[in-house]
Coordinates of C-alpha atoms and ligand atoms in Angstrom, one line a residue:
X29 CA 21.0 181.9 134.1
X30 CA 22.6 178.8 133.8
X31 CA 22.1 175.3 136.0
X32 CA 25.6 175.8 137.5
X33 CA 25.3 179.2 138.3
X34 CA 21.6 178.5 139.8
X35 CA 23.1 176.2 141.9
X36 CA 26.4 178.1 142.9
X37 CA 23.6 180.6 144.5
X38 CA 21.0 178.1 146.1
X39 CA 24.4 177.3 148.6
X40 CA 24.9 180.9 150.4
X41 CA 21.1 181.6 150.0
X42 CA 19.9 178.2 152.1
X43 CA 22.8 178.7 154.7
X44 CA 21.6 182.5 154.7
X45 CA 17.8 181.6 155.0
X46 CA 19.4 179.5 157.8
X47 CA 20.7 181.9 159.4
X48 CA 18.5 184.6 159.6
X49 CA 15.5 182.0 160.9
X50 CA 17.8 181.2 163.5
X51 CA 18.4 184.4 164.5
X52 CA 14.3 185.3 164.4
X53 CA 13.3 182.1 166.2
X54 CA 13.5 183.9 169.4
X55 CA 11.1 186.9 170.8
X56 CA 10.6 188.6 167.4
X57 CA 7.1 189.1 166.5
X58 CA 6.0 187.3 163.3
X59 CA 4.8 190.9 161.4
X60 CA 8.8 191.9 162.1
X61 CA 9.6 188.6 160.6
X62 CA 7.5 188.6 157.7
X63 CA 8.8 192.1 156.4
X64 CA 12.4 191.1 156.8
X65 CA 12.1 188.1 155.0
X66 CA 10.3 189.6 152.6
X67 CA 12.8 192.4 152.1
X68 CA 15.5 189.6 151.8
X69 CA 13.5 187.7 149.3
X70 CA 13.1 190.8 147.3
X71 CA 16.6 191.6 147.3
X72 CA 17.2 187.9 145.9
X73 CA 14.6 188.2 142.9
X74 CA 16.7 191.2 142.1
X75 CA 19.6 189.6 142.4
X76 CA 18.9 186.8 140.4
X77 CA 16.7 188.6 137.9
X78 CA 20.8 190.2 136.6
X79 CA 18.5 192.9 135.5
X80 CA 21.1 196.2 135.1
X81 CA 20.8 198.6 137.5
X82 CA 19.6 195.7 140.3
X83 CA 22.0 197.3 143.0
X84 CA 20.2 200.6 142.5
X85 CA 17.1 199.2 143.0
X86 CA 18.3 197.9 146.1
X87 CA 20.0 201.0 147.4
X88 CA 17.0 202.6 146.5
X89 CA 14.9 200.2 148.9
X90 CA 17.9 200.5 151.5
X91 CA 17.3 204.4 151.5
X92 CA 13.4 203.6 152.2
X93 CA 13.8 201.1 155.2
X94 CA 16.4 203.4 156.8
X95 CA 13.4 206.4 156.7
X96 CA 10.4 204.4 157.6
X97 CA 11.3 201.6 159.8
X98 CA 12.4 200.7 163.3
X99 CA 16.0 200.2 165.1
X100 CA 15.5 196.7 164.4
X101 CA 14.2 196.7 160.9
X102 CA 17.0 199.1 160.4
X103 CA 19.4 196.7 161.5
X104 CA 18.3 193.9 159.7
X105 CA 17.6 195.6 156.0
X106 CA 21.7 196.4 156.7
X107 CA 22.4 193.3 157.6
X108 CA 20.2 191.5 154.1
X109 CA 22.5 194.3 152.0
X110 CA 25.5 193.6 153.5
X111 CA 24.9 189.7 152.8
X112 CA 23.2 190.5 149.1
X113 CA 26.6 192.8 148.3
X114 CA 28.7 190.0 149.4
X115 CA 26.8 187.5 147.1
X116 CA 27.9 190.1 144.4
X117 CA 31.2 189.6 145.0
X118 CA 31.5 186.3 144.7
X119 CA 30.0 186.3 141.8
X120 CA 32.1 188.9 140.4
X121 CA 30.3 191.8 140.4
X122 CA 32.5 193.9 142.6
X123 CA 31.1 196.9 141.1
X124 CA 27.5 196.2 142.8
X125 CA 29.1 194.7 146.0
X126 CA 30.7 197.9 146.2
X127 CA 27.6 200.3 145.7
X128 CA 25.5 198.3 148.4
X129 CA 28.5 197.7 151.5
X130 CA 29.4 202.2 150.4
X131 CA 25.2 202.8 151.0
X132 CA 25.2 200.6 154.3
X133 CA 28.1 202.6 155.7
X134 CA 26.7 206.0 154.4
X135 CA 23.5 205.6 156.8
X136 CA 24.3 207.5 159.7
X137 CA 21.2 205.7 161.7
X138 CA 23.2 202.3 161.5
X139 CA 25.1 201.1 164.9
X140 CA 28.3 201.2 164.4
X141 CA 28.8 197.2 164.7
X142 CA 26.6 197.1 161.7
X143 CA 29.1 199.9 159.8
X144 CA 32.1 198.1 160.8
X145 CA 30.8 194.7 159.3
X146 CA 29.7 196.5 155.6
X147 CA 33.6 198.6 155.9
X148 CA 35.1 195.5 156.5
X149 CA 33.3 193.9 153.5
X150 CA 33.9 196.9 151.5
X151 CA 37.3 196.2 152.0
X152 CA 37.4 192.9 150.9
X153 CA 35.3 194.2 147.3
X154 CA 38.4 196.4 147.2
X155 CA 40.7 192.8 147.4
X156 CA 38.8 191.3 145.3
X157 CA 39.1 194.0 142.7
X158 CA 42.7 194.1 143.1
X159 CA 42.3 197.9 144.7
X160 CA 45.1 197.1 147.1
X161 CA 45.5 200.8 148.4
X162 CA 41.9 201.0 148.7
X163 CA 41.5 197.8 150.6
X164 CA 44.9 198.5 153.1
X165 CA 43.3 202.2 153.7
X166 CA 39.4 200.7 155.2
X167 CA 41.4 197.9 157.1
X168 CA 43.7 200.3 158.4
X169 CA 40.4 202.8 159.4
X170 CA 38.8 200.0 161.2
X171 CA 41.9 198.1 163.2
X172 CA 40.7 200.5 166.3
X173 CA 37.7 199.7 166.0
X174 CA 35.8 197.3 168.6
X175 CA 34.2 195.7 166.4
X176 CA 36.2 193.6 163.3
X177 CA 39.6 195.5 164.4
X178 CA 40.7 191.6 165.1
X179 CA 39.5 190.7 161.6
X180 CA 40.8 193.7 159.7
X181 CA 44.4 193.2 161.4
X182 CA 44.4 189.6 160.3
X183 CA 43.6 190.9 156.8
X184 CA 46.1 193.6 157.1
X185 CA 48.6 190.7 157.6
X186 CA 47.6 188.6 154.9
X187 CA 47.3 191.4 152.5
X188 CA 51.0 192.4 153.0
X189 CA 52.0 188.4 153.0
X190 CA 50.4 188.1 149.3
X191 CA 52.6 191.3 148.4
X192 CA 55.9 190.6 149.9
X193 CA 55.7 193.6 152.0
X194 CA 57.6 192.1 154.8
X195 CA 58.2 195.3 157.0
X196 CA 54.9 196.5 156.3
X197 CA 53.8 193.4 157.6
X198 CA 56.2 193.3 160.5
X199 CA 54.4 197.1 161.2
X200 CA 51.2 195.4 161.3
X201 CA 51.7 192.6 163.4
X202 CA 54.0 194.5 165.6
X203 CA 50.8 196.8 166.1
X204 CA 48.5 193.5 166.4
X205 CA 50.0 192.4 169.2
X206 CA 50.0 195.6 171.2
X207 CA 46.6 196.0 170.4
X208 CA 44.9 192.9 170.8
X209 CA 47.4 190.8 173.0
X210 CA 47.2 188.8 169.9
X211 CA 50.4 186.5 169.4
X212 CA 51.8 187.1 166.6
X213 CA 55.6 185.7 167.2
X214 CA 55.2 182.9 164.6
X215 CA 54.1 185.0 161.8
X216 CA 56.7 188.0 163.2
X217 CA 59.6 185.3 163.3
X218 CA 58.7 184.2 159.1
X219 CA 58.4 187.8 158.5
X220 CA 62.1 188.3 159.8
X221 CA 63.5 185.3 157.8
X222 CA 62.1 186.6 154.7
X223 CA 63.8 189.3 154.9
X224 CA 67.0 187.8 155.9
X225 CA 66.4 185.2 152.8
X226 CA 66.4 188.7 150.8
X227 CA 69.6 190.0 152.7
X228 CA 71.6 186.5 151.6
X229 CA 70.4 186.8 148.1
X230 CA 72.3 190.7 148.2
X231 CA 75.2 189.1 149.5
X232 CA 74.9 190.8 152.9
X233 CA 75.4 187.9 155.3
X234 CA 75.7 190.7 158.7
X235 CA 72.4 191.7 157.8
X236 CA 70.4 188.4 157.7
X237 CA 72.3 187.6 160.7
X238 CA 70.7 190.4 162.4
X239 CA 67.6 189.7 160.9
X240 CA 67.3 186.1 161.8
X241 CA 68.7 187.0 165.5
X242 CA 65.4 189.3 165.5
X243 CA 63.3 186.4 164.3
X244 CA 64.6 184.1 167.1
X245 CA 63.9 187.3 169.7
X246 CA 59.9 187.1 168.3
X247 CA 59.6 183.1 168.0
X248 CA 62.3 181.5 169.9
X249 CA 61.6 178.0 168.5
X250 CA 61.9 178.9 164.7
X251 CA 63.4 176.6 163.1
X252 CA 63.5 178.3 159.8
X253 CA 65.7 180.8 161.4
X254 CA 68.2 178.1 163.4
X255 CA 68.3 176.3 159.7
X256 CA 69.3 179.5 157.8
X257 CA 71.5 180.9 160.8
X258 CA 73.4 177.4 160.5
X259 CA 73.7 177.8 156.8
X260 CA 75.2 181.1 157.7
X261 CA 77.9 179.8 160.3
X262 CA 78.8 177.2 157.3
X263 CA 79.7 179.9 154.9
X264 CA 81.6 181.6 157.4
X265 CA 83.4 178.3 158.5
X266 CA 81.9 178.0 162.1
X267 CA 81.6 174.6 161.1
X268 CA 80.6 173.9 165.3
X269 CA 78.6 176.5 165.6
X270 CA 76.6 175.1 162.4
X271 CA 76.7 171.8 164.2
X272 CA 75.2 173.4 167.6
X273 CA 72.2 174.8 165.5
X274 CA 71.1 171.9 163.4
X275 CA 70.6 170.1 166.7
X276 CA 68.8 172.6 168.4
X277 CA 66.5 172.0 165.1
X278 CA 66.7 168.4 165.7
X279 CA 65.0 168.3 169.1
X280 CA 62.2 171.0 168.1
X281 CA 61.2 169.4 164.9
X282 CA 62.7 166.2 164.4
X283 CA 60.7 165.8 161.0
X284 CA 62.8 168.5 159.5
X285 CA 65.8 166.0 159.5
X286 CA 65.6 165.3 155.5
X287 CA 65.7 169.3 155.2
X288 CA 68.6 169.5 157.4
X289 CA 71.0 166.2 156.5
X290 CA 72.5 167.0 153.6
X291 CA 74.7 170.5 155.3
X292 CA 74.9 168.4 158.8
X293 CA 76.8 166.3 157.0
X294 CA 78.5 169.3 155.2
X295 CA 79.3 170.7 158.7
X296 CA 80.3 167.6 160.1
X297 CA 83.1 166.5 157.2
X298 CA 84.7 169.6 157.0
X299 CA 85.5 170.0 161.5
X300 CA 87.5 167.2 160.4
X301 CA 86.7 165.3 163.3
X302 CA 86.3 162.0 162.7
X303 CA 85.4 161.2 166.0
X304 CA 82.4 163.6 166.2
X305 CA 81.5 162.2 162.5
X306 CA 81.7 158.3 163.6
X307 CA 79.4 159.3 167.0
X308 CA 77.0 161.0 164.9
X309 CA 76.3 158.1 162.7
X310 CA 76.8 155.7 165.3
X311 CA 73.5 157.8 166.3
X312 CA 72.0 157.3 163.1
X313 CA 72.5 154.0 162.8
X314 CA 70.4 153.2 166.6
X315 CA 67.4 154.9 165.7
X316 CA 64.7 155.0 162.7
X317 CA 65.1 157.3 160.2
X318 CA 63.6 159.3 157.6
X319 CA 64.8 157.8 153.7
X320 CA 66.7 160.8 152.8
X321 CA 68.7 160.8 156.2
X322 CA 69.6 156.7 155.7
X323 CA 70.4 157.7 152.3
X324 CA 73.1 160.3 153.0
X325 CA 74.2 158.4 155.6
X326 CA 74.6 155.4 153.8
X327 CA 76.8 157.6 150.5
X328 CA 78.6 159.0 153.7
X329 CA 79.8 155.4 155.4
X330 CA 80.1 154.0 152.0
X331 CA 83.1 157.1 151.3
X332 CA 84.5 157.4 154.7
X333 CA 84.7 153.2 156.1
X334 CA 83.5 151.3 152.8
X335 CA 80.6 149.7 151.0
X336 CA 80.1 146.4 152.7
X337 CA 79.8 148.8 156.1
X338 CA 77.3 151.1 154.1
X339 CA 75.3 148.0 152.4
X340 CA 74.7 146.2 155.9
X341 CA 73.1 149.4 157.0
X342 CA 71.2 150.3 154.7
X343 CA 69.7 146.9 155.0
X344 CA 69.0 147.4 158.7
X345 CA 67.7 150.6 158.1
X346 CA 65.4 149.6 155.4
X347 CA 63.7 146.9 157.7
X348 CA 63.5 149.1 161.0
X349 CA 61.8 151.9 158.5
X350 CA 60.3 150.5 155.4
X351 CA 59.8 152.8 152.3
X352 CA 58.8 152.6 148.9
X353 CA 61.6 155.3 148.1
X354 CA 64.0 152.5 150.5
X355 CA 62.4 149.9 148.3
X356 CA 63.0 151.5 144.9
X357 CA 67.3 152.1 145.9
X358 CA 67.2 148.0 147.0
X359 CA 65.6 146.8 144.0
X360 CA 68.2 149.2 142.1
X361 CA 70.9 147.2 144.1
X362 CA 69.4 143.7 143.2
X363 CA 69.7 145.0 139.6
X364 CA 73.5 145.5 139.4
X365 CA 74.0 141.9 141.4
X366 CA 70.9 140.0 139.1
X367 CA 72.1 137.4 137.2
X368 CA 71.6 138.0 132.9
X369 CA 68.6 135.9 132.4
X370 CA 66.8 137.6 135.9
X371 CA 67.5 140.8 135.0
X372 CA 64.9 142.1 132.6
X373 CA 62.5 141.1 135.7
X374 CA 64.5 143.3 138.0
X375 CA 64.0 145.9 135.5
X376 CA 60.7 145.8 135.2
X377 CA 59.9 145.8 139.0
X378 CA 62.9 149.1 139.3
X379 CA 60.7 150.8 136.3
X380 CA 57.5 150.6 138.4
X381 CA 58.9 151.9 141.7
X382 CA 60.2 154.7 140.2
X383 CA 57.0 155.6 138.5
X384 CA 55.5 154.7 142.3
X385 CA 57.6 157.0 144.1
X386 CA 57.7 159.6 141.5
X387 CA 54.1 160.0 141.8
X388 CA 54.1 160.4 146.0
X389 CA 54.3 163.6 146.8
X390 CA 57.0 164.9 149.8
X391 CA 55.4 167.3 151.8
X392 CA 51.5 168.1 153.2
X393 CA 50.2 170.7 154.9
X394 CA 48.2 169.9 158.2
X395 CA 46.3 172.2 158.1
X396 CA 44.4 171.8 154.7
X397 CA 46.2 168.7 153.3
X398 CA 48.3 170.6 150.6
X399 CA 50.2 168.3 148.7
X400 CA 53.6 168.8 146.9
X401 CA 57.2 168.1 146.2
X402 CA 58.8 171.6 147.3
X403 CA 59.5 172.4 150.7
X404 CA 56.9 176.2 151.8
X405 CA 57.1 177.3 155.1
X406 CA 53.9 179.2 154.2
X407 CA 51.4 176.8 152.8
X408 CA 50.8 177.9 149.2
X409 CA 47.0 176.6 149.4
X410 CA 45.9 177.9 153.4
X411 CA 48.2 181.1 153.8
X412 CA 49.3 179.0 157.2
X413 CA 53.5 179.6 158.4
X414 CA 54.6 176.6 159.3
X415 CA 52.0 173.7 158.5
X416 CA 54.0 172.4 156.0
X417 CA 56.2 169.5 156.4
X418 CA 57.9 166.0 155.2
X419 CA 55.6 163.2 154.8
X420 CA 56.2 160.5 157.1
X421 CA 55.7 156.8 156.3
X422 CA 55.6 153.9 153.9
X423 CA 54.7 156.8 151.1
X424 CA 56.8 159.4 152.2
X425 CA 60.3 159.5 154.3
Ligands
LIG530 ZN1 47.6 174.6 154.0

């Protein structure tokens, strides 16, 4: 065995030893103790001794405890297999995780709490092993269960996300909620715009209007759904109605702005209104804004009243918000206006920028910090629907 994978195994095996001295520390006399720990620490010398046949040995030793020892012993020799199988797994060896959770659930003595626990981590062995049907068939046995039906729903779920079964999971979650009381209206909301992203992509826009309708019915503030509704009403030429939902998604998640600016604008130009167009960036123009919103703002007043109206604000903008991406387009402007003998130093402060801003990713996830440059509503890193979203600040927007 190597020094890595040594170490690898000292982690779960001192937060295990943790664990189970905790649980002992209270009313257990120390002969019970002593045999448990020792029945652990022989199930780790096997483990670590990667001698073939190790799992038999310890189904072997399983078999034993079940015959000869009390309720509690019982219970505890489960509970050191069910933790030694999943040590297996992490280490790769789904085969043995397998053969010890399958001899835990095959001892009829065994409360059922204990069962459900070693099914539940069967089911996982089956994940891991990329036995999908497997796996959906022991967390589909165990969602009535009391005890891990919570947990094997939330795996059901999260099974079907990493396939792209979005009515299976709609099933599932649909089920969830009934079940637990569980809510599930974010997830059941995503699950309905993913399929209406399918529906748009076939070229059946009635469809994905249903769908998204649906989505709103399960998670009334989803924004994803007003954004791709909007989209909708553009291609059909409700230009208003487009208009109506972008600022529904204005007020519910302001930070979405950069996401949403670019078809606004779309929207906005082709009503023909220019009075609606002049109050919304009068609007702009009185309150801080993310970079891409001053930039598309700015393109837009430079077109539709001039450049000198588009410079001053970008100006103001850039000192009510500063950005490094604000910073890079000023330096860019100094660069046309520079005079011959300044410009190579204009250059060279442009060529930095852009390698600055280039490197700063656009969006994080809050939940576990993800970091990239392409908008997910489902972090790619966590699994989380909505966590995602536009960095905000001297970095960022
Ligand atoms: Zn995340």
């Amino acid at each position: 065995m190597t020094i890595p994978d040594l170490l690898w195994l000292l982690l779960p095996v001192a937060a295990a030893a943790g664990w189970f001295a905790a649980r002992h520390s209270e009313a257990k006399s120390s002969r019970h103790y002593w045999n448990y720990t020792r029945n652990f620490h022989q199930g780790l010398n096997v483990l670590l001794s990667e001698q073939q046949g190790a799992a038999s040995e310890l189904v072997d030793n399983l078999s034993a405890s079940m015959s000869q020892g009390s309720a509690d012993t019982r219970r505890d020799t489960a509970d050191t297999h069910i933790a030694l199988g999943n040590l297996y797994r992490r280490r790769g060896e789904i085969e043995r995780a397998i053969l010890l959770h399958q001899s835990v659930i095959d001892k009829t003595e065994l409360e059922d709490d204990v069962r459900a626990t070693a099914q539940f981590e069967l089911a996982r062995d089956y994940d891991s092993a990329g036995l999908l049907d497997r796996s959906e068939k022991v967390f589909r046995e165990l969602i009535d269960s009391p005890h891990r039906g919570n947990d094997a729903f939330e795996s059901l779920l999260q099974l079907h996300e990493r396939e792209n079964d979005w009515q299976q999971a709609i099933k599932v979650a649909v089920n969830c909620q009934q079940a637990t009381g569980i809510d599930c209206g974010v997830r059941l909301g995503q699950y309905h715009c993913e399929l209406a992203g399918i529906a748009i992509k076939d070229a059946k826009p009635s469809a994905a209007q249903a769908l998204l309708d649906q989505a709103l019915v399960y998670s009334p503030e989803c924004a994803r759904a007003l954004i791709m509704l909007a989209e909708l009403a553009i291609d059909a030429n409700d230009h208003a109605r487009a208009l109506q939902l972008y600022e529904q998604v204005e007020g519910l998640r302001p930070e979405l702005m950069p996401e949403i600016i670019d078809k606004r604008f779309e929207a906005l130009l082709k009503t023909g209104d220019a009075q609606l167009l002049e109050a919304f960036v009068k609007r702009i123009h009185n309150q801080r804004n993310a970079y891409s919103v001053i930039r598309r703002t700015r393109s837009v007043i430079a077109t539709k009243y001039g450049e000198r109206g588009a410079d001053r604000f970008f100006k103001e903008q850039i000192l009510k918000r500063p950005s490094l991406k604000g910073l890079r387009d000023w330096a860019q402007d100094q660069l046309a206006l520079s005079k011959p003998g300044e410009r190579d130093k204009v250059q060279v402060i442009c060529n930095l920028l852009d390698q600055v801003v280039e490197d700063k990713p656009t969006y994080r996830c809050h939940s576990c910090g993800f970091q990239g440059n392409v908008m997910h509503w489902r972090c790619p890193t966590c699994g989380l629907w909505d966590s995602v979203s536009t960095i905000i600040g001297v970095e960022g927007e």
